[in-house]
JSON list of C-alpha atoms in Angstrom, two decimals:
[
{"chain": "C", "resi": 1, "resn": "MET", "atom": "CA", "xyz": [-52.21, 60.97, 20.87]},
{"chain": "C", "resi": 2, "resn": "PRO", "atom": "CA", "xyz": [-53.17, 64.31, 17.64]},
{"chain": "C", "resi": 3, "resn": "ARG", "atom": "CA", "xyz": [-56.43, 65.91, 18.33]},
{"chain": "C", "resi": 4, "resn": "ILE", "atom": "CA", "xyz": [-58.89, 64.84, 16.32]},
{"chain": "C", "resi": 5, "resn": "TYR", "atom": "CA", "xyz": [-61.69, 67.24, 14.91]},
{"chain": "C", "resi": 6, "resn": "TYR", "atom": "CA", "xyz": [-65.01, 66.56, 13.89]},
{"chain": "C", "resi": 7, "resn": "ARG", "atom": "CA", "xyz": [-66.80, 69.24, 12.03]},
{"chain": "C", "resi": 8, "resn": "ALA", "atom": "CA", "xyz": [-69.40, 69.14, 8.27]},
{"chain": "C", "resi": 9, "resn": "ALA", "atom": "CA", "xyz": [-69.08, 71.50, 5.93]},
{"chain": "C", "resi": 10, "resn": "ASP", "atom": "CA", "xyz": [-72.41, 72.89, 3.92]},
{"chain": "C", "resi": 11, "resn": "ILE", "atom": "CA", "xyz": [-71.86, 72.29, 0.44]},
{"chain": "C", "resi": 12, "resn": "GLY", "atom": "CA", "xyz": [-74.37, 74.00, -1.59]},
{"chain": "C", "resi": 13, "resn": "GLY", "atom": "CA", "xyz": [-76.80, 72.83, 1.22]},
{"chain": "C", "resi": 14, "resn": "LEU", "atom": "CA", "xyz": [-75.45, 69.67, 1.17]},
{"chain": "C", "resi": 15, "resn": "LYS", "atom": "CA", "xyz": [-73.53, 68.72, 4.99]},
{"chain": "C", "resi": 16, "resn": "ILE", "atom": "CA", "xyz": [-70.81, 67.03, 4.34]},
{"chain": "C", "resi": 17, "resn": "SER", "atom": "CA", "xyz": [-69.20, 65.56, 7.62]},
{"chain": "C", "resi": 18, "resn": "TYR", "atom": "CA", "xyz": [-65.42, 65.20, 7.79]},
{"chain": "C", "resi": 19, "resn": "ARG", "atom": "CA", "xyz": [-63.47, 64.34, 10.35]},
{"chain": "C", "resi": 20, "resn": "GLU", "atom": "CA", "xyz": [-59.69, 66.61, 10.35]},
{"chain": "C", "resi": 21, "resn": "ALA", "atom": "CA", "xyz": [-56.08, 66.33, 11.90]},
{"chain": "C", "resi": 22, "resn": "GLY", "atom": "CA", "xyz": [-52.27, 67.14, 12.10]},
{"chain": "C", "resi": 23, "resn": "GLN", "atom": "CA", "xyz": [-51.22, 71.58, 11.35]},
{"chain": "C", "resi": 24, "resn": "GLN", "atom": "CA", "xyz": [-53.26, 73.22, 8.63]},
{"chain": "C", "resi": 25, "resn": "ASP", "atom": "CA", "xyz": [-49.57, 74.20, 6.72]},
{"chain": "C", "resi": 26, "resn": "ALA", "atom": "CA", "xyz": [-48.45, 70.42, 6.39]},
{"chain": "C", "resi": 27, "resn": "PRO", "atom": "CA", "xyz": [-48.42, 69.06, 3.22]},
{"chain": "C", "resi": 28, "resn": "THR", "atom": "CA", "xyz": [-52.38, 67.88, 2.72]},
{"chain": "C", "resi": 29, "resn": "LEU", "atom": "CA", "xyz": [-53.64, 64.07, 1.62]},
{"chain": "C", "resi": 30, "resn": "LEU", "atom": "CA", "xyz": [-57.59, 63.57, 1.07]},
{"chain": "C", "resi": 31, "resn": "LEU", "atom": "CA", "xyz": [-58.79, 60.36, 2.42]},
{"chain": "C", "resi": 32, "resn": "LEU", "atom": "CA", "xyz": [-61.80, 59.64, -0.06]},
{"chain": "C", "resi": 33, "resn": "HIS", "atom": "CA", "xyz": [-62.53, 56.03, 1.33]},
{"chain": "C", "resi": 34, "resn": "GLY", "atom": "CA", "xyz": [-64.52, 53.12, -0.40]},
{"chain": "C", "resi": 35, "resn": "PHE", "atom": "CA", "xyz": [-67.74, 50.87, 0.83]},
{"chain": "C", "resi": 36, "resn": "PRO", "atom": "CA", "xyz": [-69.35, 49.91, 2.44]},
{"chain": "C", "resi": 37, "resn": "THR", "atom": "CA", "xyz": [-67.85, 52.41, 4.73]},
{"chain": "C", "resi": 38, "resn": "ALA", "atom": "CA", "xyz": [-67.00, 56.21, 5.70]},
{"chain": "C", "resi": 39, "resn": "GLY", "atom": "CA", "xyz": [-63.84, 58.89, 6.48]},
{"chain": "C", "resi": 40, "resn": "HIS", "atom": "CA", "xyz": [-64.77, 56.47, 9.65]},
{"chain": "C", "resi": 41, "resn": "MET", "atom": "CA", "xyz": [-62.10, 54.08, 8.03]},
{"chain": "C", "resi": 42, "resn": "PHE", "atom": "CA", "xyz": [-58.99, 56.42, 8.45]},
{"chain": "C", "resi": 43, "resn": "ARG", "atom": "CA", "xyz": [-59.92, 55.84, 11.88]},
{"chain": "C", "resi": 44, "resn": "ASP", "atom": "CA", "xyz": [-57.00, 54.13, 12.84]},
{"chain": "C", "resi": 45, "resn": "LEU", "atom": "CA", "xyz": [-54.22, 55.93, 10.33]},
{"chain": "C", "resi": 46, "resn": "ILE", "atom": "CA", "xyz": [-55.45, 59.13, 10.59]},
{"chain": "C", "resi": 47, "resn": "PRO", "atom": "CA", "xyz": [-53.05, 58.92, 14.72]},
{"chain": "C", "resi": 48, "resn": "LEU", "atom": "CA", "xyz": [-50.14, 57.40, 12.72]},
{"chain": "C", "resi": 49, "resn": "LEU", "atom": "CA", "xyz": [-49.92, 60.03, 9.94]},
{"chain": "C", "resi": 50, "resn": "ALA", "atom": "CA", "xyz": [-51.24, 63.83, 11.96]},
{"chain": "C", "resi": 51, "resn": "ASP", "atom": "CA", "xyz": [-47.33, 64.75, 12.45]},
{"chain": "C", "resi": 52, "resn": "SER", "atom": "CA", "xyz": [-46.43, 64.55, 8.98]},
{"chain": "C", "resi": 53, "resn": "PHE", "atom": "CA", "xyz": [-49.91, 65.50, 7.24]},
{"chain": "C", "resi": 54, "resn": "HIS", "atom": "CA", "xyz": [-52.87, 67.82, 7.43]},
{"chain": "C", "resi": 55, "resn": "LEU", "atom": "CA", "xyz": [-55.39, 65.52, 7.24]},
{"chain": "C", "resi": 56, "resn": "VAL", "atom": "CA", "xyz": [-58.64, 65.43, 5.90]},
{"chain": "C", "resi": 57, "resn": "ALA", "atom": "CA", "xyz": [-61.46, 63.00, 5.43]},
{"chain": "C", "resi": 58, "resn": "PRO", "atom": "CA", "xyz": [-65.03, 63.30, 3.88]},
{"chain": "C", "resi": 59, "resn": "ASP", "atom": "CA", "xyz": [-68.21, 60.63, 4.41]},
{"chain": "C", "resi": 60, "resn": "LEU", "atom": "CA", "xyz": [-69.56, 61.36, 1.16]},
{"chain": "C", "resi": 61, "resn": "PRO", "atom": "CA", "xyz": [-73.59, 61.35, -0.15]},
{"chain": "C", "resi": 62, "resn": "GLY", "atom": "CA", "xyz": [-74.95, 59.55, 1.34]},
{"chain": "C", "resi": 63, "resn": "PHE", "atom": "CA", "xyz": [-72.19, 57.90, 2.96]},
{"chain": "C", "resi": 64, "resn": "GLY", "atom": "CA", "xyz": [-71.59, 57.78, 7.79]},
{"chain": "C", "resi": 65, "resn": "GLN", "atom": "CA", "xyz": [-73.02, 61.02, 9.08]},
{"chain": "C", "resi": 66, "resn": "SER", "atom": "CA", "xyz": [-72.79, 63.61, 5.70]},
{"chain": "C", "resi": 67, "resn": "ASP", "atom": "CA", "xyz": [-76.37, 64.22, 4.35]},
{"chain": "C", "resi": 68, "resn": "LEU", "atom": "CA", "xyz": [-78.61, 61.42, 2.32]},
{"chain": "C", "resi": 69, "resn": "PRO", "atom": "CA", "xyz": [-80.69, 63.45, -0.13]},
{"chain": "C", "resi": 70, "resn": "PRO", "atom": "CA", "xyz": [-83.51, 62.02, -1.79]},
{"chain": "C", "resi": 71, "resn": "ARG", "atom": "CA", "xyz": [-82.80, 59.87, -5.97]},
{"chain": "C", "resi": 72, "resn": "ASP", "atom": "CA", "xyz": [-85.51, 62.83, -6.77]},
{"chain": "C", "resi": 73, "resn": "LYS", "atom": "CA", "xyz": [-83.48, 65.77, -5.52]},
{"chain": "C", "resi": 74, "resn": "PHE", "atom": "CA", "xyz": [-79.44, 64.13, -6.27]},
{"chain": "C", "resi": 75, "resn": "LYS", "atom": "CA", "xyz": [-77.85, 62.05, -8.62]},
{"chain": "C", "resi": 76, "resn": "TYR", "atom": "CA", "xyz": [-76.23, 58.64, -6.98]},
{"chain": "C", "resi": 77, "resn": "SER", "atom": "CA", "xyz": [-73.77, 59.36, -9.66]},
{"chain": "C", "resi": 78, "resn": "PHE", "atom": "CA", "xyz": [-69.54, 58.51, -9.56]},
{"chain": "C", "resi": 79, "resn": "GLU", "atom": "CA", "xyz": [-69.74, 62.18, -11.44]},
{"chain": "C", "resi": 80, "resn": "ASN", "atom": "CA", "xyz": [-72.37, 64.15, -8.90]},
{"chain": "C", "resi": 81, "resn": "LEU", "atom": "CA", "xyz": [-70.01, 62.94, -5.89]},
{"chain": "C", "resi": 82, "resn": "ALA", "atom": "CA", "xyz": [-67.23, 64.18, -7.37]},
{"chain": "C", "resi": 83, "resn": "ASP", "atom": "CA", "xyz": [-68.24, 67.70, -8.52]},
{"chain": "C", "resi": 84, "resn": "VAL", "atom": "CA", "xyz": [-69.96, 67.80, -4.89]},
{"chain": "C", "resi": 85, "resn": "ILE", "atom": "CA", "xyz": [-66.14, 66.89, -2.63]},
{"chain": "C", "resi": 86, "resn": "ASP", "atom": "CA", "xyz": [-64.48, 68.87, -6.17]},
{"chain": "C", "resi": 87, "resn": "ARG", "atom": "CA", "xyz": [-66.34, 71.74, -4.36]},
{"chain": "C", "resi": 88, "resn": "PHE", "atom": "CA", "xyz": [-65.79, 70.78, -0.45]},
{"chain": "C", "resi": 89, "resn": "THR", "atom": "CA", "xyz": [-62.78, 71.02, -1.32]},
{"chain": "C", "resi": 90, "resn": "GLU", "atom": "CA", "xyz": [-62.87, 75.01, -1.83]},
{"chain": "C", "resi": 91, "resn": "VAL", "atom": "CA", "xyz": [-65.17, 75.79, 0.53]},
{"chain": "C", "resi": 92, "resn": "VAL", "atom": "CA", "xyz": [-62.46, 73.55, 3.37]},
{"chain": "C", "resi": 93, "resn": "GLY", "atom": "CA", "xyz": [-60.06, 75.66, 1.47]},
{"chain": "C", "resi": 94, "resn": "LEU", "atom": "CA", "xyz": [-58.22, 72.49, 0.16]},
{"chain": "C", "resi": 95, "resn": "LYS", "atom": "CA", "xyz": [-55.94, 74.50, -2.37]},
{"chain": "C", "resi": 96, "resn": "ARG", "atom": "CA", "xyz": [-52.99, 71.61, -3.04]},
{"chain": "C", "resi": 97, "resn": "TYR", "atom": "CA", "xyz": [-52.82, 68.59, -1.76]},
{"chain": "C", "resi": 98, "resn": "ALA", "atom": "CA", "xyz": [-52.41, 64.69, -2.30]},
{"chain": "C", "resi": 99, "resn": "MET", "atom": "CA", "xyz": [-55.36, 61.89, -2.27]},
{"chain": "C", "resi": 100, "resn": "TYR", "atom": "CA", "xyz": [-55.37, 58.70, -1.19]},
{"chain": "C", "resi": 101, "resn": "ILE", "atom": "CA", "xyz": [-58.23, 57.07, -2.83]},
{"chain": "C", "resi": 102, "resn": "PHE", "atom": "CA", "xyz": [-60.36, 53.55, -1.64]},
{"chain": "C", "resi": 103, "resn": "ASP", "atom": "CA", "xyz": [-62.12, 51.74, -3.46]},
{"chain": "C", "resi": 104, "resn": "TYR", "atom": "CA", "xyz": [-65.62, 54.17, -3.76]},
{"chain": "C", "resi": 105, "resn": "GLY", "atom": "CA", "xyz": [-63.10, 57.08, -3.47]},
{"chain": "C", "resi": 106, "resn": "ALA", "atom": "CA", "xyz": [-61.20, 55.89, -6.70]},
{"chain": "C", "resi": 107, "resn": "PRO", "atom": "CA", "xyz": [-63.93, 57.24, -9.44]},
{"chain": "C", "resi": 108, "resn": "VAL", "atom": "CA", "xyz": [-64.47, 60.61, -6.88]},
{"chain": "C", "resi": 109, "resn": "GLY", "atom": "CA", "xyz": [-61.17, 60.92, -6.39]},
{"chain": "C", "resi": 110, "resn": "LEU", "atom": "CA", "xyz": [-59.37, 60.74, -10.07]},
{"chain": "C", "resi": 111, "resn": "ARG", "atom": "CA", "xyz": [-62.63, 62.74, -11.67]},
{"chain": "C", "resi": 112, "resn": "ILE", "atom": "CA", "xyz": [-60.77, 65.65, -9.43]},
{"chain": "C", "resi": 113, "resn": "ALA", "atom": "CA", "xyz": [-57.99, 64.47, -10.25]},
{"chain": "C", "resi": 114, "resn": "LEU", "atom": "CA", "xyz": [-58.80, 64.96, -13.92]},
{"chain": "C", "resi": 115, "resn": "LYS", "atom": "CA", "xyz": [-60.83, 68.18, -13.53]},
{"chain": "C", "resi": 116, "resn": "HIS", "atom": "CA", "xyz": [-57.76, 70.02, -11.34]},
{"chain": "C", "resi": 117, "resn": "PRO", "atom": "CA", "xyz": [-54.08, 68.06, -12.22]},
{"chain": "C", "resi": 118, "resn": "GLU", "atom": "CA", "xyz": [-52.58, 71.05, -10.70]},
{"chain": "C", "resi": 119, "resn": "ARG", "atom": "CA", "xyz": [-54.08, 71.01, -7.40]},
{"chain": "C", "resi": 120, "resn": "VAL", "atom": "CA", "xyz": [-53.79, 67.20, -6.91]},
{"chain": "C", "resi": 121, "resn": "SER", "atom": "CA", "xyz": [-49.27, 66.35, -5.90]},
{"chain": "C", "resi": 122, "resn": "ALA", "atom": "CA", "xyz": [-50.00, 62.26, -5.31]},
{"chain": "C", "resi": 123, "resn": "ILE", "atom": "CA", "xyz": [-52.60, 59.72, -5.21]},
{"chain": "C", "resi": 124, "resn": "VAL", "atom": "CA", "xyz": [-52.47, 57.28, -3.77]},
{"chain": "C", "resi": 125, "resn": "SER", "atom": "CA", "xyz": [-54.91, 53.59, -4.38]},
{"chain": "C", "resi": 126, "resn": "GLN", "atom": "CA", "xyz": [-55.71, 50.64, -2.65]},
{"chain": "C", "resi": 127, "resn": "ASN", "atom": "CA", "xyz": [-58.64, 48.75, -4.13]},
{"chain": "C", "resi": 128, "resn": "GLY", "atom": "CA", "xyz": [-58.98, 51.53, -6.64]},
{"chain": "C", "resi": 129, "resn": "ASN", "atom": "CA", "xyz": [-59.65, 50.69, -9.86]},
{"chain": "C", "resi": 130, "resn": "ALA", "atom": "CA", "xyz": [-60.64, 52.75, -12.95]},
{"chain": "C", "resi": 131, "resn": "TYR", "atom": "CA", "xyz": [-60.87, 49.76, -15.81]},
{"chain": "C", "resi": 132, "resn": "GLU", "atom": "CA", "xyz": [-63.74, 47.46, -16.11]},
{"chain": "C", "resi": 133, "resn": "GLU", "atom": "CA", "xyz": [-60.63, 44.46, -16.12]},
{"chain": "C", "resi": 134, "resn": "GLY", "atom": "CA", "xyz": [-59.09, 45.65, -12.91]},
{"chain": "C", "resi": 135, "resn": "LEU", "atom": "CA", "xyz": [-62.63, 44.03, -11.60]},
{"chain": "C", "resi": 136, "resn": "SER", "atom": "CA", "xyz": [-63.05, 40.44, -9.92]},
{"chain": "C", "resi": 137, "resn": "ASP", "atom": "CA", "xyz": [-65.99, 37.86, -11.08]},
{"chain": "C", "resi": 138, "resn": "GLY", "atom": "CA", "xyz": [-66.98, 38.68, -7.95]},
{"chain": "C", "resi": 139, "resn": "TRP", "atom": "CA", "xyz": [-68.69, 41.68, -9.99]},
{"chain": "C", "resi": 140, "resn": "ASN", "atom": "CA", "xyz": [-70.39, 38.68, -11.56]},
{"chain": "C", "resi": 141, "resn": "PRO", "atom": "CA", "xyz": [-74.10, 39.55, -10.38]},
{"chain": "C", "resi": 142, "resn": "ILE", "atom": "CA", "xyz": [-73.67, 43.53, -11.29]},
{"chain": "C", "resi": 143, "resn": "ARG", "atom": "CA", "xyz": [-72.15, 42.87, -14.28]},
{"chain": "C", "resi": 144, "resn": "ALA", "atom": "CA", "xyz": [-75.54, 41.64, -14.90]},
{"chain": "C", "resi": 145, "resn": "TYR", "atom": "CA", "xyz": [-77.07, 43.98, -13.65]},
{"chain": "C", "resi": 146, "resn": "TRP", "atom": "CA", "xyz": [-75.40, 46.90, -15.61]},
{"chain": "C", "resi": 147, "resn": "GLU", "atom": "CA", "xyz": [-76.64, 44.56, -19.47]},
{"chain": "C", "resi": 148, "resn": "ASN", "atom": "CA", "xyz": [-79.90, 43.53, -18.51]},
{"chain": "C", "resi": 149, "resn": "PRO", "atom": "CA", "xyz": [-81.76, 45.91, -15.14]},
{"chain": "C", "resi": 150, "resn": "SER", "atom": "CA", "xyz": [-83.86, 43.86, -15.27]},
{"chain": "C", "resi": 151, "resn": "GLN", "atom": "CA", "xyz": [-86.12, 43.39, -11.96]},
{"chain": "C", "resi": 152, "resn": "ALA", "atom": "CA", "xyz": [-84.11, 39.67, -11.21]},
{"chain": "C", "resi": 153, "resn": "ASN", "atom": "CA", "xyz": [-80.95, 40.57, -11.64]},
{"chain": "C", "resi": 154, "resn": "ARG", "atom": "CA", "xyz": [-80.99, 43.94, -9.18]},
{"chain": "C", "resi": 155, "resn": "ASN", "atom": "CA", "xyz": [-82.65, 41.35, -6.01]},
{"chain": "C", "resi": 156, "resn": "ALA", "atom": "CA", "xyz": [-79.55, 39.68, -6.79]},
{"chain": "C", "resi": 157, "resn": "LEU", "atom": "CA", "xyz": [-77.96, 41.93, -5.62]},
{"chain": "C", "resi": 158, "resn": "ARG", "atom": "CA", "xyz": [-79.55, 42.37, -2.32]},
{"chain": "C", "resi": 159, "resn": "VAL", "atom": "CA", "xyz": [-76.98, 39.85, -0.93]},
{"chain": "C", "resi": 160, "resn": "PHE", "atom": "CA", "xyz": [-74.82, 42.50, -1.49]},
{"chain": "C", "resi": 161, "resn": "LEU", "atom": "CA", "xyz": [-75.66, 45.12, 2.30]},
{"chain": "C", "resi": 162, "resn": "LYS", "atom": "CA", "xyz": [-77.33, 41.69, 3.89]},
{"chain": "C", "resi": 163, "resn": "PRO", "atom": "CA", "xyz": [-75.07, 42.32, 7.63]},
{"chain": "C", "resi": 164, "resn": "GLU", "atom": "CA", "xyz": [-72.95, 38.53, 6.79]},
{"chain": "C", "resi": 165, "resn": "THR", "atom": "CA", "xyz": [-71.55, 40.48, 3.11]},
{"chain": "C", "resi": 166, "resn": "THR", "atom": "CA", "xyz": [-70.64, 43.79, 5.12]},
{"chain": "C", "resi": 167, "resn": "VAL", "atom": "CA", "xyz": [-68.34, 40.67, 7.86]},
{"chain": "C", "resi": 168, "resn": "TRP", "atom": "CA", "xyz": [-67.38, 39.85, 4.54]},
{"chain": "C", "resi": 169, "resn": "GLN", "atom": "CA", "xyz": [-66.45, 42.74, 3.33]},
{"chain": "C", "resi": 170, "resn": "TYR", "atom": "CA", "xyz": [-63.52, 43.17, 6.59]},
{"chain": "C", "resi": 171, "resn": "THR", "atom": "CA", "xyz": [-62.49, 40.27, 7.04]},
{"chain": "C", "resi": 172, "resn": "HIS", "atom": "CA", "xyz": [-62.55, 38.48, 3.47]},
{"chain": "C", "resi": 173, "resn": "GLY", "atom": "CA", "xyz": [-58.33, 37.94, 3.60]},
{"chain": "C", "resi": 174, "resn": "VAL", "atom": "CA", "xyz": [-57.70, 38.25, 6.94]},
{"chain": "C", "resi": 175, "resn": "SER", "atom": "CA", "xyz": [-55.56, 36.03, 8.41]},
{"chain": "C", "resi": 176, "resn": "ASP", "atom": "CA", "xyz": [-56.99, 36.07, 11.76]},
{"chain": "C", "resi": 177, "resn": "ALA", "atom": "CA", "xyz": [-60.16, 37.72, 12.06]},
{"chain": "C", "resi": 178, "resn": "THR", "atom": "CA", "xyz": [-60.56, 38.68, 15.95]},
{"chain": "C", "resi": 179, "resn": "THR", "atom": "CA", "xyz": [-58.40, 40.84, 15.04]},
{"chain": "C", "resi": 180, "resn": "VAL", "atom": "CA", "xyz": [-60.42, 43.11, 12.98]},
{"chain": "C", "resi": 181, "resn": "SER", "atom": "CA", "xyz": [-62.26, 45.33, 15.14]},
{"chain": "C", "resi": 182, "resn": "PRO", "atom": "CA", "xyz": [-66.43, 45.50, 14.68]},
{"chain": "C", "resi": 183, "resn": "ASP", "atom": "CA", "xyz": [-67.30, 49.12, 15.11]},
{"chain": "C", "resi": 184, "resn": "GLY", "atom": "CA", "xyz": [-66.34, 49.28, 11.57]},
{"chain": "C", "resi": 185, "resn": "TYR", "atom": "CA", "xyz": [-68.73, 46.50, 10.04]},
{"chain": "C", "resi": 186, "resn": "SER", "atom": "CA", "xyz": [-70.70, 46.74, 13.08]},
{"chain": "C", "resi": 187, "resn": "LEU", "atom": "CA", "xyz": [-71.71, 51.00, 12.04]},
{"chain": "C", "resi": 188, "resn": "ALA", "atom": "CA", "xyz": [-72.13, 50.09, 8.99]},
{"chain": "C", "resi": 189, "resn": "ASP", "atom": "CA", "xyz": [-74.55, 47.61, 9.13]},
{"chain": "C", "resi": 190, "resn": "ARG", "atom": "CA", "xyz": [-76.34, 50.33, 12.30]},
{"chain": "C", "resi": 191, "resn": "THR", "atom": "CA", "xyz": [-76.57, 53.21, 9.22]},
{"chain": "C", "resi": 192, "resn": "TYR", "atom": "CA", "xyz": [-77.71, 50.41, 6.56]},
{"chain": "C", "resi": 193, "resn": "ALA", "atom": "CA", "xyz": [-80.93, 49.31, 8.59]},
{"chain": "C", "resi": 194, "resn": "GLU", "atom": "CA", "xyz": [-81.25, 52.81, 10.23]},
{"chain": "C", "resi": 195, "resn": "SER", "atom": "CA", "xyz": [-81.42, 54.25, 6.84]},
{"chain": "C", "resi": 196, "resn": "ARG", "atom": "CA", "xyz": [-83.41, 51.75, 4.48]},
{"chain": "C", "resi": 197, "resn": "SER", "atom": "CA", "xyz": [-86.28, 53.66, 4.71]},
{"chain": "C", "resi": 198, "resn": "ALA", "atom": "CA", "xyz": [-84.93, 56.44, 3.00]},
{"chain": "C", "resi": 199, "resn": "GLY", "atom": "CA", "xyz": [-83.41, 54.38, 0.17]},
{"chain": "C", "resi": 200, "resn": "ARG", "atom": "CA", "xyz": [-79.28, 54.40, 1.48]},
{"chain": "C", "resi": 201, "resn": "GLY", "atom": "CA", "xyz": [-79.50, 50.37, -0.05]},
{"chain": "C", "resi": 202, "resn": "ARG", "atom": "CA", "xyz": [-81.00, 52.03, -3.67]},
{"chain": "C", "resi": 203, "resn": "ILE", "atom": "CA", "xyz": [-78.84, 54.63, -3.80]},
{"chain": "C", "resi": 204, "resn": "HIS", "atom": "CA", "xyz": [-75.57, 51.59, -3.75]},
{"chain": "C", "resi": 205, "resn": "PHE", "atom": "CA", "xyz": [-77.86, 50.30, -6.12]},
{"chain": "C", "resi": 206, "resn": "ALA", "atom": "CA", "xyz": [-77.39, 52.88, -7.97]},
{"chain": "C", "resi": 207, "resn": "LEU", "atom": "CA", "xyz": [-74.09, 53.57, -7.76]},
{"chain": "C", "resi": 208, "resn": "ASP", "atom": "CA", "xyz": [-72.62, 50.32, -8.64]},
{"chain": "C", "resi": 209, "resn": "ASN", "atom": "CA", "xyz": [-74.68, 50.68, -11.98]},
{"chain": "C", "resi": 210, "resn": "TYR", "atom": "CA", "xyz": [-73.09, 54.19, -12.79]},
{"chain": "C", "resi": 211, "resn": "TYR", "atom": "CA", "xyz": [-69.52, 52.42, -12.12]},
{"chain": "C", "resi": 212, "resn": "ILE", "atom": "CA", "xyz": [-69.75, 51.03, -15.31]},
{"chain": "C", "resi": 213, "resn": "SER", "atom": "CA", "xyz": [-70.14, 54.66, -17.00]},
{"chain": "C", "resi": 214, "resn": "ASP", "atom": "CA", "xyz": [-65.89, 54.76, -15.48]},
{"chain": "C", "resi": 215, "resn": "PHE", "atom": "CA", "xyz": [-65.08, 51.97, -17.58]},
{"chain": "C", "resi": 216, "resn": "ARG", "atom": "CA", "xyz": [-66.50, 51.96, -20.76]}
]
């Protein structure tokens, strides 16, 4: 079993936690997670690839074990998240790398690729949208909030942070839900519960609102 290291980098005073495995002289693969999860989502993939790749899986700001700075001190936009992860790659010494982008990781990774195309050797995209047409009807409540950020439309989005919605995101479309480990969605729910007073839910509202800047 390949050894996985659990580390943290200081990015301008912001702690970014990350998982790392594989030999550093092997081709590097930067793993960028989605919502509602963290680098933890790659826990089963990393051991399968560590013999062939140098793997780095950071927790985005506000996710997992990374810092959750207050909104009055940190702008929760995908542009800003991309800037943090871009600087993260420099701090941990990633010169050239491929990207695996998933969900929220897509608008982060694609911005980095546009800024530094010479550093990115390949992009693997799973559930990663770069255009509004790629969003299903399930995004209609969020579209309504984009068009009219009223309190009523904001309240309608709270369903996305409910425990049962988190479970649905992990199990929807799976033929046998008993094959899905509860570790992932249980960890996400516990993290949200512990950090609700710190505003993590408001952060995800902010990110969903900023999502529109990626498509229009």
